[in-house]
Amino acid sequence: MTDALNTASTPAAGASSTAAPPMTPKLAENLEKLRGLAAIIADGDGKTNVEAKQKAYVAVRRMIIDGAFAGPASNNQLVSPILDIVDQSAYGKRVDTLSKNYHDEVIALNQDGRLGEAQVEVLSKYSEEDQRLIYDNDINPVFSGGMRRYGDVESWKSNISAVSKVRDFMAKAKTDPAVKADPKFAEAEKLWMMADTSAPSWTALV
């Protein structure tokens, strides 16, 4: 989380160092909201369940990517200690460990260029709760404005299946003249050449 904040608000090279401007009411409001979310995530007495912590975790991410703390570099000095609470909490460490392990296992399994299938296979090895966290934070993370690429995990898996279907058809066409002569080849080739084969709109065309 802290790394994301630094990336989003690093000042331009050569920028002059000046005294921090007074805190605006909006920044003060956002900091108070961030503290509340951090408290939920860091709760260790068992009163806050995983669903509530994950909701708060996503809300923190949204605040960062939506620019809630954009502005002077001095803002980082106010925000970073709060994000450290999130990162060092048991839940923050759990999310970070899940993310690292998942990506390492996918890389190890993906030896033949079939990334999507590797992602699905690795994800299936985790508990249902961990699967939801990995999907929510890594596979289908929230973007600016609260948008996500996929509506649910099944739409993501449908896309993986669609990509596999078109890829295998195109691979077969390279060695089988009959497949290349198939009227469907031109359509499949057009789909395969599209810039974004991960979009739900692309999946719907397959």
Short mmCIF file of C-alpha atoms in Angstrom, two decimals:
data_model
loop_
_atom_site.label_atom_id
_atom_site.label_comp_id
_atom_site.label_asym_id
_atom_site.label_seq_id
_atom_site.Cartn_x
_atom_site.Cartn_y
_atom_site.Cartn_z
CA MET A 1 0.00 0.00 0.00
CA THR A 2 2.77 2.42 0.92
CA ASP A 3 4.58 1.70 -2.35
CA ALA A 4 1.42 2.52 -4.28
CA LEU A 5 1.12 5.84 -2.49
CA ASN A 6 4.73 6.75 -3.25
CA THR A 7 4.27 5.89 -6.91
CA ALA A 8 1.12 7.96 -7.13
CA SER A 9 2.48 11.09 -5.52
CA THR A 10 6.24 11.23 -6.06
CA PRO A 11 7.18 14.85 -6.89
CA ALA A 12 8.79 15.65 -10.22
CA ALA A 13 12.56 15.56 -10.41
CA GLY A 14 14.09 18.91 -9.59
CA ALA A 15 11.04 20.16 -7.72
CA SER A 16 11.92 22.69 -5.07
CA SER A 17 11.49 21.91 -1.40
CA THR A 18 9.07 24.31 0.26
CA ALA A 19 7.22 24.48 3.54
CA ALA A 20 4.19 22.20 3.69
CA PRO A 21 0.97 24.06 2.89
CA PRO A 22 -1.78 24.08 5.51
CA MET A 23 -3.94 20.95 5.61
CA THR A 24 -7.16 21.37 3.66
CA PRO A 25 -10.50 20.29 5.16
CA LYS A 26 -10.78 17.61 2.45
CA LEU A 27 -7.37 16.15 3.25
CA ALA A 28 -8.21 16.13 6.96
CA GLU A 29 -11.45 14.31 6.16
CA ASN A 30 -9.67 11.76 4.00
CA LEU A 31 -7.03 11.14 6.66
CA GLU A 32 -9.72 10.53 9.26
CA LYS A 33 -11.46 8.09 6.92
CA LEU A 34 -8.16 6.33 6.26
CA ARG A 35 -7.51 5.97 10.00
CA GLY A 36 -10.93 4.41 10.44
CA LEU A 37 -10.32 1.92 7.63
CA ALA A 38 -6.88 1.06 9.01
CA ALA A 39 -8.42 0.39 12.41
CA ILE A 40 -10.86 -2.07 10.85
CA ILE A 41 -8.10 -3.88 8.97
CA ALA A 42 -5.78 -4.00 11.98
CA ASP A 43 -8.47 -5.15 14.42
CA GLY A 44 -7.04 -8.12 16.26
CA ASP A 45 -9.71 -8.85 18.86
CA GLY A 46 -11.86 -10.96 16.53
CA LYS A 47 -14.75 -8.52 16.34
CA THR A 48 -14.16 -7.74 12.66
CA ASN A 49 -14.60 -10.58 10.17
CA VAL A 50 -12.60 -11.15 6.98
CA GLU A 51 -15.34 -9.75 4.75
CA ALA A 52 -15.33 -6.42 6.62
CA LYS A 53 -11.54 -6.25 6.60
CA GLN A 54 -11.40 -6.96 2.88
CA LYS A 55 -14.00 -4.29 2.19
CA ALA A 56 -11.89 -1.81 4.16
CA TYR A 57 -8.72 -2.96 2.38
CA VAL A 58 -10.30 -2.33 -1.02
CA ALA A 59 -11.55 1.06 0.18
CA VAL A 60 -7.98 2.04 1.14
CA ARG A 61 -6.73 1.02 -2.30
CA ARG A 62 -9.47 3.08 -3.92
CA MET A 63 -8.57 6.15 -1.90
CA ILE A 64 -4.98 5.90 -3.11
CA ILE A 65 -5.65 5.25 -6.80
CA ASP A 66 -8.44 7.84 -6.90
CA GLY A 67 -5.98 10.47 -5.68
CA ALA A 68 -7.40 11.14 -2.23
CA PHE A 69 -3.91 12.09 -1.02
CA ALA A 70 -2.46 13.56 -4.21
CA GLY A 71 -0.61 16.81 -3.79
CA PRO A 72 2.52 17.95 -1.95
CA ALA A 73 5.10 15.37 -0.95
CA SER A 74 4.35 16.34 2.64
CA ASN A 75 1.07 14.47 2.29
CA ASN A 76 3.07 11.24 2.21
CA GLN A 77 4.43 12.01 5.66
CA LEU A 78 0.87 12.12 6.96
CA VAL A 79 -0.41 9.07 5.09
CA SER A 80 2.53 6.64 5.22
CA PRO A 81 2.31 5.94 8.99
CA ILE A 82 -1.35 4.99 8.57
CA LEU A 83 -0.61 2.74 5.61
CA ASP A 84 2.17 1.14 7.65
CA ILE A 85 -0.51 0.07 10.14
CA VAL A 86 -2.36 -1.63 7.27
CA ASP A 87 0.78 -3.27 5.85
CA GLN A 88 2.01 -4.51 9.24
CA SER A 89 -1.37 -5.81 10.41
CA ALA A 90 -2.05 -9.55 10.43
CA TYR A 91 -4.56 -9.05 7.63
CA GLY A 92 -2.23 -6.89 5.54
CA LYS A 93 0.52 -9.50 5.88
CA ARG A 94 -1.94 -12.25 4.97
CA VAL A 95 -2.97 -10.48 1.78
CA ASP A 96 0.65 -9.76 0.87
CA THR A 97 1.74 -13.36 1.50
CA LEU A 98 -1.17 -14.77 -0.50
CA SER A 99 -0.34 -12.48 -3.39
CA LYS A 100 3.35 -13.40 -3.41
CA ASN A 101 2.75 -17.14 -3.08
CA TYR A 102 0.06 -17.13 -5.77
CA HIS A 103 2.22 -15.28 -8.29
CA ASP A 104 5.28 -17.43 -7.54
CA GLU A 105 3.26 -20.62 -8.03
CA VAL A 106 1.72 -19.36 -11.29
CA ILE A 107 5.17 -18.47 -12.66
CA ALA A 108 6.50 -21.91 -11.70
CA LEU A 109 3.60 -23.70 -13.38
CA ASN A 110 3.41 -21.52 -16.49
CA GLN A 111 6.15 -23.19 -18.50
CA ASP A 112 4.29 -23.46 -21.81
CA GLY A 113 2.79 -20.00 -22.26
CA ARG A 114 -0.64 -20.99 -20.96
CA LEU A 115 -0.82 -18.34 -18.25
CA GLY A 116 -4.58 -18.35 -17.83
CA GLU A 117 -4.79 -22.09 -17.26
CA ALA A 118 -1.93 -21.86 -14.75
CA GLN A 119 -3.78 -19.12 -12.86
CA VAL A 120 -6.97 -21.19 -12.66
CA GLU A 121 -5.12 -24.33 -11.59
CA VAL A 122 -3.11 -22.58 -8.89
CA LEU A 123 -6.12 -20.70 -7.55
CA SER A 124 -8.09 -23.94 -7.15
CA LYS A 125 -5.51 -25.22 -4.65
CA TYR A 126 -6.36 -22.54 -2.09
CA SER A 127 -9.21 -22.52 0.41
CA GLU A 128 -12.45 -20.84 -0.68
CA GLU A 129 -11.75 -17.83 1.50
CA ASP A 130 -8.19 -17.43 0.20
CA GLN A 131 -9.44 -17.84 -3.37
CA ARG A 132 -11.81 -14.92 -2.84
CA LEU A 133 -9.01 -12.75 -1.47
CA ILE A 134 -6.61 -13.59 -4.30
CA TYR A 135 -9.29 -13.01 -6.90
CA ASP A 136 -10.40 -9.74 -5.31
CA ASN A 137 -6.91 -8.30 -4.79
CA ASP A 138 -4.80 -9.76 -7.61
CA ILE A 139 -6.83 -11.25 -10.43
CA ASN A 140 -9.65 -8.73 -10.50
CA PRO A 141 -8.49 -5.70 -8.48
CA VAL A 142 -10.45 -2.50 -8.18
CA PHE A 143 -9.42 0.35 -10.48
CA SER A 144 -10.04 4.08 -10.39
CA GLY A 145 -13.68 4.89 -9.84
CA GLY A 146 -14.35 1.47 -8.32
CA MET A 147 -14.41 -0.36 -11.65
CA ARG A 148 -13.34 -3.99 -12.00
CA ARG A 149 -12.62 -5.86 -15.22
CA TYR A 150 -14.78 -8.90 -14.42
CA GLY A 151 -18.17 -9.16 -12.78
CA ASP A 152 -17.31 -12.37 -10.92
CA VAL A 153 -14.88 -15.27 -10.90
CA GLU A 154 -16.97 -17.24 -13.40
CA SER A 155 -16.72 -14.47 -16.01
CA TRP A 156 -12.95 -14.52 -15.52
CA LYS A 157 -12.82 -18.29 -15.99
CA SER A 158 -15.02 -17.94 -19.10
CA ASN A 159 -12.46 -15.56 -20.55
CA ILE A 160 -9.62 -18.00 -19.82
CA SER A 161 -11.57 -20.73 -21.60
CA ALA A 162 -12.30 -18.48 -24.59
CA VAL A 163 -8.64 -17.46 -24.94
CA SER A 164 -7.59 -21.10 -24.78
CA LYS A 165 -10.12 -22.07 -27.45
CA VAL A 166 -8.99 -19.41 -29.93
CA ARG A 167 -5.28 -19.93 -29.18
CA ASP A 168 -5.52 -23.69 -29.76
CA PHE A 169 -7.46 -23.15 -33.00
CA MET A 170 -4.80 -20.73 -34.29
CA ALA A 171 -1.98 -23.09 -33.28
CA LYS A 172 -3.61 -25.97 -35.13
CA ALA A 173 -4.09 -23.79 -38.21
CA LYS A 174 -0.30 -23.42 -38.48
CA THR A 175 0.17 -27.13 -39.11
CA ASP A 176 -3.17 -28.24 -40.56
CA PRO A 177 -4.14 -26.74 -43.95
CA ALA A 178 -7.71 -27.92 -43.50
CA VAL A 179 -8.09 -25.82 -40.37
CA LYS A 180 -6.62 -22.77 -42.09
CA ALA A 181 -9.08 -23.29 -44.94
CA ASP A 182 -11.98 -23.35 -42.47
CA PRO A 183 -14.27 -20.32 -42.97
CA LYS A 184 -13.96 -19.72 -39.22
CA PHE A 185 -10.23 -19.08 -39.54
CA ALA A 186 -10.55 -15.45 -40.66
CA GLU A 187 -12.87 -14.71 -37.75
CA ALA A 188 -10.61 -16.47 -35.25
CA GLU A 189 -7.55 -14.65 -36.58
CA LYS A 190 -9.30 -11.30 -36.21
CA LEU A 191 -10.19 -12.14 -32.62
CA TRP A 192 -6.64 -13.26 -31.85
CA MET A 193 -5.20 -10.02 -33.22
CA MET A 194 -7.36 -7.79 -31.03
CA ALA A 195 -5.45 -5.69 -28.52
CA ASP A 196 -7.30 -6.82 -25.40
CA THR A 197 -8.23 -10.50 -25.30
CA SER A 198 -8.95 -10.33 -21.56
CA ALA A 199 -11.96 -8.03 -21.79
CA PRO A 200 -15.44 -9.51 -21.16
CA SER A 201 -16.54 -7.90 -24.44
CA TRP A 202 -13.92 -10.03 -26.24
CA THR A 203 -15.07 -13.19 -24.47
CA ALA A 204 -18.62 -12.56 -25.69
CA LEU A 205 -17.40 -12.65 -29.31
CA VAL A 206 -15.89 -16.13 -29.07
#
